[in-house]
Every structure is written in structure tokens, then in C-alpha cells.
PDB file of C-alpha atoms in Angstrom:
ATOM      1  CA  UNK A 729     114.363 105.320 108.263  1.00  0.00           C
ATOM      2  CA  UNK A 730     113.673 106.199 105.257  1.00  0.00           C
ATOM      3  CA  UNK A 731     115.656 108.349 103.233  1.00  0.00           C
ATOM      4  CA  UNK A 732     113.782 111.693 101.806  1.00  0.00           C
ATOM      5  CA  UNK A 733     115.127 113.944  99.136  1.00  0.00           C
ATOM      6  CA  UNK A 734     113.982 117.528  97.977  1.00  0.00           C
ATOM      7  CA  UNK A 735     111.673 115.447  95.013  1.00  0.00           C
ATOM      8  CA  UNK A 736     109.290 114.389  98.182  1.00  0.00           C
ATOM      9  CA  UNK A 737     106.528 115.625  99.132  1.00  0.00           C
ATOM     10  CA  UNK A 738     104.742 116.100 102.777  1.00  0.00           C
ATOM     11  CA  UNK A 739     105.233 113.295 104.574  1.00  0.00           C
ATOM     12  CA  UNK A 740     101.002 113.464 105.899  1.00  0.00           C
ATOM     13  CA  UNK A 741     101.760 110.561 108.501  1.00  0.00           C
ATOM     14  CA  UNK A 742     104.320 108.795 110.326  1.00  0.00           C
ATOM     15  CA  UNK A 743     103.996 105.182 111.845  1.00  0.00           C
ATOM     16  CA  UNK A 744     106.598 103.724 114.925  1.00  0.00           C
ATOM     17  CA  UNK A 745     106.306  99.501 115.007  1.00  0.00           C
ATOM     18  CA  UNK A 746     108.475  97.655 116.774  1.00  0.00           C
ATOM     19  CA  UNK A 747     109.935  95.452 113.850  1.00  0.00           C
ATOM     20  CA  UNK A 748     108.780  97.979 111.166  1.00  0.00           C
ATOM     21  CA  UNK A 749     108.604 101.297 110.013  1.00  0.00           C
ATOM     22  CA  UNK A 750     105.512 102.669 107.645  1.00  0.00           C
ATOM     23  CA  UNK A 751     105.125 106.222 106.915  1.00  0.00           C
ATOM     24  CA  UNK A 752     102.603 108.180 103.923  1.00  0.00           C
ATOM     25  CA  UNK A 753     104.255 109.941 101.413  1.00  0.00           C
ATOM     26  CA  UNK A 754     103.881 112.298  98.437  1.00  0.00           C
ATOM     27  CA  UNK A 755     105.076 112.136  95.346  1.00  0.00           C
ATOM     28  CA  UNK A 756     104.928 113.710  91.554  1.00  0.00           C
ATOM     29  CA  UNK A 757     101.065 114.678  92.808  1.00  0.00           C
ATOM     30  CA  UNK A 758     100.812 110.390  93.835  1.00  0.00           C
ATOM     31  CA  UNK A 759     100.355 109.438  97.850  1.00  0.00           C
ATOM     32  CA  UNK A 760     102.091 106.208  98.606  1.00  0.00           C
ATOM     33  CA  UNK A 761     102.125 103.973 102.132  1.00  0.00           C
ATOM     34  CA  UNK A 762     106.025 102.549 102.234  1.00  0.00           C
ATOM     35  CA  UNK A 763     107.171 100.710 104.438  1.00  0.00           C
ATOM     36  CA  UNK A 764     110.974  99.994 105.745  1.00  0.00           C
ATOM     37  CA  UNK A 765     112.159  96.642 107.431  1.00  0.00           C
ATOM     38  CA  UNK A 766     116.231  95.836 108.828  1.00  0.00           C
ATOM     39  CA  UNK A 767     116.590  93.153 107.271  1.00  0.00           C
ATOM     40  CA  UNK A 768     119.523  92.378 108.907  1.00  0.00           C
ATOM     41  CA  UNK A 769     117.776  92.041 112.159  1.00  0.00           C
ATOM     42  CA  UNK A 770     113.693  91.501 111.705  1.00  0.00           C
ATOM     43  CA  UNK A 771     112.308  87.955 110.978  1.00  0.00           C
ATOM     44  CA  UNK A 772     110.767  88.545 107.720  1.00  0.00           C
ATOM     45  CA  UNK A 773     108.851  85.460 105.616  1.00  0.00           C
ATOM     46  CA  UNK A 774     107.007  84.203 103.134  1.00  0.00           C
ATOM     47  CA  UNK A 775     103.667  83.035 103.241  1.00  0.00           C
ATOM     48  CA  UNK A 776     101.415  80.197 100.548  1.00  0.00           C
ATOM     49  CA  UNK A 777      99.989  77.051 102.437  1.00  0.00           C
ATOM     50  CA  UNK A 778      99.391  76.728 106.269  1.00  0.00           C
ATOM     51  CA  UNK A 779     100.653  73.329 107.846  1.00  0.00           C
ATOM     52  CA  UNK A 780      98.292  71.614 106.568  1.00  0.00           C
ATOM     53  CA  UNK A 781      98.763  72.347 102.739  1.00  0.00           C
ATOM     54  CA  UNK A 782      95.993  74.339 102.672  1.00  0.00           C
ATOM     55  CA  UNK A 783      96.041  78.397 100.970  1.00  0.00           C
ATOM     56  CA  UNK A 784      96.490  81.190 103.855  1.00  0.00           C
ATOM     57  CA  UNK A 785      94.893  83.918 101.187  1.00  0.00           C
ATOM     58  CA  UNK A 786      94.630  86.471 103.499  1.00  0.00           C
ATOM     59  CA  UNK A 787      96.374  87.987 106.374  1.00  0.00           C
ATOM     60  CA  UNK A 788      93.958  86.840 108.776  1.00  0.00           C
ATOM     61  CA  UNK A 789      95.319  83.323 108.312  1.00  0.00           C
ATOM     62  CA  UNK A 790      98.691  83.654 108.692  1.00  0.00           C
ATOM     63  CA  UNK A 791      97.856  85.492 112.015  1.00  0.00           C
ATOM     64  CA  UNK A 792      95.952  83.091 112.521  1.00  0.00           C
ATOM     65  CA  UNK A 793      98.891  80.493 111.998  1.00  0.00           C
ATOM     66  CA  UNK A 794     101.459  82.283 113.432  1.00  0.00           C
ATOM     67  CA  UNK A 795      99.524  82.264 116.685  1.00  0.00           C
ATOM     68  CA  UNK A 796      99.835  79.084 118.669  1.00  0.00           C
ATOM     69  CA  UNK A 797     104.220  80.134 118.664  1.00  0.00           C
ATOM     70  CA  UNK A 798     103.439  82.900 120.290  1.00  0.00           C
ATOM     71  CA  UNK A 799     104.001  85.094 117.484  1.00  0.00           C
ATOM     72  CA  UNK A 800     102.199  87.647 114.850  1.00  0.00           C
ATOM     73  CA  UNK A 801     102.572  89.685 111.966  1.00  0.00           C
ATOM     74  CA  UNK A 802     103.605  93.374 111.920  1.00  0.00           C
ATOM     75  CA  UNK A 803     103.805  94.313 108.538  1.00  0.00           C
ATOM     76  CA  UNK A 804     102.651  92.253 105.458  1.00  0.00           C
ATOM     77  CA  UNK A 805     102.192  92.627 101.668  1.00  0.00           C
ATOM     78  CA  UNK A 806     100.799  90.784  98.285  1.00  0.00           C
ATOM     79  CA  UNK A 807     104.147  88.831  97.255  1.00  0.00           C
ATOM     80  CA  UNK A 808     104.486  87.998  93.707  1.00  0.00           C
ATOM     81  CA  UNK A 809     101.810  87.242  91.097  1.00  0.00           C
ATOM     82  CA  UNK A 810     100.127  83.775  91.176  1.00  0.00           C
ATOM     83  CA  UNK A 811      97.121  81.499  89.018  1.00  0.00           C
ATOM     84  CA  UNK A 812      93.681  80.960  89.863  1.00  0.00           C
ATOM     85  CA  UNK A 813      94.725  78.463  92.152  1.00  0.00           C
ATOM     86  CA  UNK A 814      96.650  80.590  93.882  1.00  0.00           C
ATOM     87  CA  UNK A 815      99.851  78.912  92.986  1.00  0.00           C
ATOM     88  CA  UNK A 816     103.034  81.225  92.382  1.00  0.00           C
ATOM     89  CA  UNK A 817     103.617  81.608  88.379  1.00  0.00           C
ATOM     90  CA  UNK A 818     106.977  82.057  89.326  1.00  0.00           C
ATOM     91  CA  UNK A 819     110.556  80.913  91.292  1.00  0.00           C
ATOM     92  CA  UNK A 820     108.799  80.275  94.969  1.00  0.00           C
ATOM     93  CA  UNK A 821     110.842  79.122  97.826  1.00  0.00           C
ATOM     94  CA  UNK A 822     109.857  78.641 101.412  1.00  0.00           C
ATOM     95  CA  UNK A 823     111.945  78.065 104.281  1.00  0.00           C
ATOM     96  CA  UNK A 824     114.165  76.884 102.087  1.00  0.00           C
ATOM     97  CA  UNK A 825     111.627  74.392  99.555  1.00  0.00           C
ATOM     98  CA  UNK A 826     111.223  75.649  95.996  1.00  0.00           C
ATOM     99  CA  UNK A 827     107.860  75.262  95.329  1.00  0.00           C
ATOM    100  CA  UNK A 828     107.577  76.432  92.035  1.00  0.00           C
ATOM    101  CA  UNK A 829     110.870  76.200  89.547  1.00  0.00           C
ATOM    102  CA  UNK A 830     111.792  79.713  88.092  1.00  0.00           C
ATOM    103  CA  UNK A 831     110.739  81.318  84.755  1.00  0.00           C
ATOM    104  CA  UNK A 832     113.703  82.569  82.898  1.00  0.00           C
ATOM    105  CA  UNK A 833     110.454  83.247  79.114  1.00  0.00           C
ATOM    106  CA  UNK A 834     109.701  86.084  78.199  1.00  0.00           C
ATOM    107  CA  UNK A 835     106.243  85.775  78.401  1.00  0.00           C
ATOM    108  CA  UNK A 836     102.378  87.376  78.408  1.00  0.00           C
ATOM    109  CA  UNK A 837     101.727  89.889  80.919  1.00  0.00           C
ATOM    110  CA  UNK A 838     103.470  91.900  83.060  1.00  0.00           C
ATOM    111  CA  UNK A 839     105.546  88.864  84.679  1.00  0.00           C
ATOM    112  CA  UNK A 840     106.331  88.032  81.775  1.00  0.00           C
ATOM    113  CA  UNK A 841     107.387  91.690  80.903  1.00  0.00           C
ATOM    114  CA  UNK A 842     111.695  91.051  80.559  1.00  0.00           C
ATOM    115  CA  UNK A 843     114.000  92.122  82.987  1.00  0.00           C
ATOM    116  CA  UNK A 844     111.904  90.147  86.015  1.00  0.00           C
ATOM    117  CA  UNK A 845     113.508  89.413  89.331  1.00  0.00           C
ATOM    118  CA  UNK A 846     113.004  87.312  92.275  1.00  0.00           C
ATOM    119  CA  UNK A 847     113.342  88.571  95.623  1.00  0.00           C
ATOM    120  CA  UNK A 848     115.577  86.683  97.640  1.00  0.00           C
ATOM    121  CA  UNK A 849     115.703  86.128 101.329  1.00  0.00           C
ATOM    122  CA  UNK A 850     118.185  84.968 103.386  1.00  0.00           C
ATOM    123  CA  UNK A 851     119.803  85.258 107.345  1.00  0.00           C
ATOM    124  CA  UNK A 852     120.330  88.679 107.915  1.00  0.00           C
ATOM    125  CA  UNK A 853     120.065  90.262 104.530  1.00  0.00           C
ATOM    126  CA  UNK A 854     117.183  90.446 102.117  1.00  0.00           C
ATOM    127  CA  UNK A 855     117.888  91.196  97.507  1.00  0.00           C
ATOM    128  CA  UNK A 856     116.317  91.687  94.149  1.00  0.00           C
ATOM    129  CA  UNK A 857     117.547  89.928  91.367  1.00  0.00           C
ATOM    130  CA  UNK A 858     117.257  90.615  88.255  1.00  0.00           C
ATOM    131  CA  UNK A 859     116.087  86.853  87.165  1.00  0.00           C
ATOM    132  CA  UNK A 860     119.080  85.765  84.543  1.00  0.00           C
ATOM    133  CA  UNK A 861     121.443  87.480  87.509  1.00  0.00           C
ATOM    134  CA  UNK A 862     119.680  84.994  90.154  1.00  0.00           C
ATOM    135  CA  UNK A 863     119.957  81.955  87.520  1.00  0.00           C
ATOM    136  CA  UNK A 864     123.525  82.750  87.425  1.00  0.00           C
ATOM    137  CA  UNK A 865     124.930  83.250  90.890  1.00  0.00           C
ATOM    138  CA  UNK A 866     121.877  80.675  92.430  1.00  0.00           C
ATOM    139  CA  UNK A 867     122.267  82.110  95.892  1.00  0.00           C
ATOM    140  CA  UNK A 868     120.019  80.068  98.650  1.00  0.00           C
ATOM    141  CA  UNK A 869     117.273  82.024  99.617  1.00  0.00           C
ATOM    142  CA  UNK A 870     115.374  80.611 102.767  1.00  0.00           C
ATOM    143  CA  UNK A 871     112.636  82.247 100.832  1.00  0.00           C
ATOM    144  CA  UNK A 872     111.734  83.590  97.558  1.00  0.00           C
ATOM    145  CA  UNK A 873     109.341  84.738  95.790  1.00  0.00           C
ATOM    146  CA  UNK A 874     109.150  85.726  91.390  1.00  0.00           C
ATOM    147  CA  UNK A 875     107.247  88.179  89.698  1.00  0.00           C
ATOM    148  CA  UNK A 876     108.274  91.681  87.308  1.00  0.00           C
ATOM    149  CA  UNK A 877     108.357  93.724  85.513  1.00  0.00           C
ATOM    150  CA  UNK A 878     111.703  94.323  87.319  1.00  0.00           C
ATOM    151  CA  UNK A 879     110.948  98.618  88.185  1.00  0.00           C
ATOM    152  CA  UNK A 880     114.416  99.128  88.644  1.00  0.00           C
ATOM    153  CA  UNK A 881     117.785  97.605  87.583  1.00  0.00           C
ATOM    154  CA  UNK A 882     121.144  98.982  88.759  1.00  0.00           C
ATOM    155  CA  UNK A 883     119.987 101.985  89.749  1.00  0.00           C
ATOM    156  CA  UNK A 884     118.050 102.874  86.019  1.00  0.00           C
ATOM    157  CA  UNK A 885     114.225 102.452  85.044  1.00  0.00           C
ATOM    158  CA  UNK A 886     112.845  99.397  83.424  1.00  0.00           C
ATOM    159  CA  UNK A 887     113.511  99.894  79.587  1.00  0.00           C
ATOM    160  CA  UNK A 888     110.108  99.884  78.616  1.00  0.00           C
ATOM    161  CA  UNK A 889     108.528 102.015  81.016  1.00  0.00           C
ATOM    162  CA  UNK A 890     107.050 105.130  79.430  1.00  0.00           C
ATOM    163  CA  UNK A 891     106.593 108.652  81.419  1.00  0.00           C
ATOM    164  CA  UNK A 892     102.976 108.769  79.074  1.00  0.00           C
ATOM    165  CA  UNK A 893     101.680 105.254  79.842  1.00  0.00           C
ATOM    166  CA  UNK A 894      98.678 106.067  80.142  1.00  0.00           C
ATOM    167  CA  UNK A 895      98.019 102.461  81.850  1.00  0.00           C
ATOM    168  CA  UNK A 896      97.031 103.773  85.945  1.00  0.00           C
ATOM    169  CA  UNK A 897      96.728 100.750  88.541  1.00  0.00           C
ATOM    170  CA  UNK A 898      96.748 100.749  92.429  1.00  0.00           C
ATOM    171  CA  UNK A 899     100.921  98.799  92.562  1.00  0.00           C
ATOM    172  CA  UNK A 900     102.600  97.219  94.927  1.00  0.00           C
ATOM    173  CA  UNK A 901     106.819  96.114  94.622  1.00  0.00           C
ATOM    174  CA  UNK A 902     109.367  95.984  96.857  1.00  0.00           C
ATOM    175  CA  UNK A 903     113.529  97.536  96.608  1.00  0.00           C
ATOM    176  CA  UNK A 904     116.569  96.476  98.228  1.00  0.00           C
ATOM    177  CA  UNK A 905     120.205  97.971  99.160  1.00  0.00           C
ATOM    178  CA  UNK A 906     123.368  97.434  97.844  1.00  0.00           C
ATOM    179  CA  UNK A 907     123.615  95.395 101.019  1.00  0.00           C
ATOM    180  CA  UNK A 908     121.178  94.063 101.175  1.00  0.00           C
ATOM    181  CA  UNK A 909     120.256  95.708 104.927  1.00  0.00           C
ATOM    182  CA  UNK A 910     117.180  97.400 104.420  1.00  0.00           C
ATOM    183  CA  UNK A 911     113.933  96.478 102.463  1.00  0.00           C
ATOM    184  CA  UNK A 912     111.385  98.840 101.260  1.00  0.00           C
ATOM    185  CA  UNK A 913     107.890  97.911 100.845  1.00  0.00           C
ATOM    186  CA  UNK A 914     105.590 100.545  98.540  1.00  0.00           C
ATOM    187  CA  UNK A 915     101.983 100.475  97.852  1.00  0.00           C
ATOM    188  CA  UNK A 916     100.428 103.919  95.699  1.00  0.00           C
ATOM    189  CA  UNK A 917      96.635 104.726  97.734  1.00  0.00           C
ATOM    190  CA  UNK A 918      96.364 106.937  94.488  1.00  0.00           C
ATOM    191  CA  UNK A 919      96.263 104.890  90.349  1.00  0.00           C
ATOM    192  CA  UNK A 920     100.023 105.190  88.627  1.00  0.00           C
ATOM    193  CA  UNK A 921     102.337 104.191  86.076  1.00  0.00           C
ATOM    194  CA  UNK A 922     104.989 101.498  85.214  1.00  0.00           C
ATOM    195  CA  UNK A 923     106.576 104.519  85.584  1.00  0.00           C
ATOM    196  CA  UNK A 924     105.576 106.941  88.316  1.00  0.00           C
ATOM    197  CA  UNK A 925     106.343 103.982  89.908  1.00  0.00           C
ATOM    198  CA  UNK A 926     109.817 103.302  89.118  1.00  0.00           C
ATOM    199  CA  UNK A 927     110.440 106.704  89.609  1.00  0.00           C
ATOM    200  CA  UNK A 928     109.660 106.531  93.499  1.00  0.00           C
ATOM    201  CA  UNK A 929     111.842 103.234  94.405  1.00  0.00           C
ATOM    202  CA  UNK A 930     115.160 105.404  92.040  1.00  0.00           C
ATOM    203  CA  UNK A 931     114.179 108.788  92.940  1.00  0.00           C
ATOM    204  CA  UNK A 932     112.652 109.063  96.748  1.00  0.00           C
ATOM    205  CA  UNK A 933     113.727 105.176  98.065  1.00  0.00           C
ATOM    206  CA  UNK A 934     116.541 105.417  96.409  1.00  0.00           C
ATOM    207  CA  UNK A 935     116.657 101.394  96.000  1.00  0.00           C
ATOM    208  CA  UNK A 936     119.355 100.604  93.632  1.00  0.00           C
ATOM    209  CA  UNK A 937     116.810  97.182  92.669  1.00  0.00           C
ATOM    210  CA  UNK A 938     113.287  96.979  93.103  1.00  0.00           C
ATOM    211  CA  UNK A 939     110.738  94.425  92.081  1.00  0.00           C
ATOM    212  CA  UNK A 940     106.660  94.736  91.150  1.00  0.00           C
ATOM    213  CA  UNK A 941     104.792  92.299  92.709  1.00  0.00           C
ATOM    214  CA  UNK A 942     101.162  92.803  91.339  1.00  0.00           C
ATOM    215  CA  UNK A 943      98.333  95.915  90.670  1.00  0.00           C
ATOM    216  CA  UNK A 944      94.918  96.371  90.859  1.00  0.00           C
ATOM    217  CA  UNK A 945      94.500  93.559  93.361  1.00  0.00           C
ATOM    218  CA  UNK A 946      97.697  95.015  95.622  1.00  0.00           C
ATOM    219  CA  UNK A 947      96.316  94.931  99.624  1.00  0.00           C
ATOM    220  CA  UNK A 948      98.767  95.724 102.585  1.00  0.00           C
ATOM    221  CA  UNK A 949      98.750  95.062 106.720  1.00  0.00           C
ATOM    222  CA  UNK A 950     100.347  97.590 108.789  1.00  0.00           C
ATOM    223  CA  UNK A 951      99.355  96.317 112.591  1.00  0.00           C
ATOM    224  CA  UNK A 952     100.612  99.845 113.636  1.00  0.00           C
ATOM    225  CA  UNK A 953      98.293 101.946 111.884  1.00  0.00           C
ATOM    226  CA  UNK A 954      95.509  99.383 112.487  1.00  0.00           C
ATOM    227  CA  UNK A 955      95.301  99.011 108.207  1.00  0.00           C
ATOM    228  CA  UNK A 956      93.987  95.191 107.143  1.00  0.00           C
ATOM    229  CA  UNK A 957      92.841  95.580 103.394  1.00  0.00           C
ATOM    230  CA  UNK A 958      91.259  92.838 102.834  1.00  0.00           C
ATOM    231  CA  UNK A 959      89.659  91.742  99.148  1.00  0.00           C
ATOM    232  CA  UNK A 960      89.407  87.902  97.291  1.00  0.00           C
ATOM    233  CA  UNK A 961      93.140  85.247  98.809  1.00  0.00           C
ATOM    234  CA  UNK A 962      95.888  86.066  97.519  1.00  0.00           C
ATOM    235  CA  UNK A 963      98.558  84.103  97.000  1.00  0.00           C
ATOM    236  CA  UNK A 964     102.025  84.541  97.632  1.00  0.00           C
ATOM    237  CA  UNK A 965     102.309  87.485 101.079  1.00  0.00           C
ATOM    238  CA  UNK A 966     105.199  88.580 102.932  1.00  0.00           C
ATOM    239  CA  UNK A 967     105.677  89.525 106.227  1.00  0.00           C
ATOM    240  CA  UNK A 968     107.853  90.547 109.106  1.00  0.00           C
ATOM    241  CA  UNK A 969     106.662  88.242 111.586  1.00  0.00           C
ATOM    242  CA  UNK A 970     107.182  90.017 116.123  1.00  0.00           C
ATOM    243  CA  UNK A 971     105.923  87.940 119.063  1.00  0.00           C
ATOM    244  CA  UNK A 972     103.069  88.883 120.868  1.00  0.00           C
ATOM    245  CA  UNK A 973     103.110  90.274 123.828  1.00  0.00           C
ATOM    246  CA  UNK A 974     104.113  88.576 126.647  1.00  0.00           C
ATOM    247  CA  UNK A 975     106.179  86.243 124.319  1.00  0.00           C
TER     248      UNK A 975
END
């Protein structure tokens, strides 16, 4: 379960699912939806294209692709920045196959606001790595997606985040525990700054490392609460997969 601290406002809603727990909470007058996954036991994956190489792009398309195997999504959200053709901007690995190399250099936009990072899923754990640390350690990720900026780095907020920033967007991201067993996904239900969003992961969710996925186009799927945000096609999608009833 999510560890709530005295800085946390009232919990407005909670839903239980077999593979993931999602809660609504308020922190410093901003509302969020938080979904926590036991990365040691749940089937956490990334999705980009179907078996024919066609873009999935929507939560409904991922469910359609999973259905023949007796599987379905319990939870999902967009998971990293992408080009106009929906190909990943940075490093991307699916089922151990590298689709896009690591981009370690600074650049324009949020992705290039170093330090950025990589979300890496391995058997029994999931971790957020700062990109240069990822390159040095070279973990064997079953799935990986690079995005940026980092929200929290070893317990500290990204050094470029300003408490008085006026840049407000709906934002989503992920934080992980030191042992890799907790993967905590968050999406803001209000417009928030990077400083506010990073503080949520550091102070409330207590994840020592956290990574920004995207802003403005941020979307989430949660089967237990019947939430399925719609919009233009997405690039990488992260999801928790569960058996359909009877399988």
C-alpha cells in the first residue's frame, strides 16, 4: 500500500484490484491519482507496436492485443516521450529487444533537461535509473523506456525545479523503491509544476528515484475504477497485465 504521511491531505477514494492498487489523494491542495504495483510479483510490461509492427497507441488496442492470450490490462499509462510518428525519443526496450538506443546528451525540451532517466523492468523488480548511472551499470532490462527529466534523484529534487514556477500542466510519472519491489505511478488531476510533482514522489510516496513521463497528454487506465482516458495515439505505454476471468 502507498505510505501516507502527515503532509498528505484527505484520501478521497480508493479501489482494490488483484494486480494493482489505485488511490486518489490530495497533497498541498493538488489532486492526484496514485497506482502502486508490487514489481516483485506482478506482470509489468511496456507496449508500443503489435505483432505486425503497427502502433498500438491506445489502451483499448493493448487490451485487444492481449485478449487472444487470455490476458487484459489492470492498469496502464503513457510511458515516455515520442516523436510525431510515435516512435520513442529515447531508449526503448521491449521483451529484451532494443528498439531505440540510450540518448545521454542534453537537448531541447523536457527530455533533454538533464539529468533524465530510464525506467527499467527486470524479473522481480522495477527501477528508475539516472541515465548516466544506467549506462554505467548496464542492467539487463526486459523492458525499458527513457524519459526526462528525473523528478527525484537519490532522494533530492531535480536541481532545476523552481518552487515559484508558473509552468502548470497535468503530469504523470513513476517512482521506485530502493529494493525495486515498489513501482508507484502518479498522474495529477490538477495542473501542477515540476516542483510540486517531484515533491509528491519525494515527500509522500517516498520513492528515492522518480522519473517524469510526460505532461499535457498524460493519460491513465484503471480497470477497477472504470477509468480509461482517451485522446490522440500515444507512443510507449506501461501496463500491468492480469488474467481475464476464467484463465
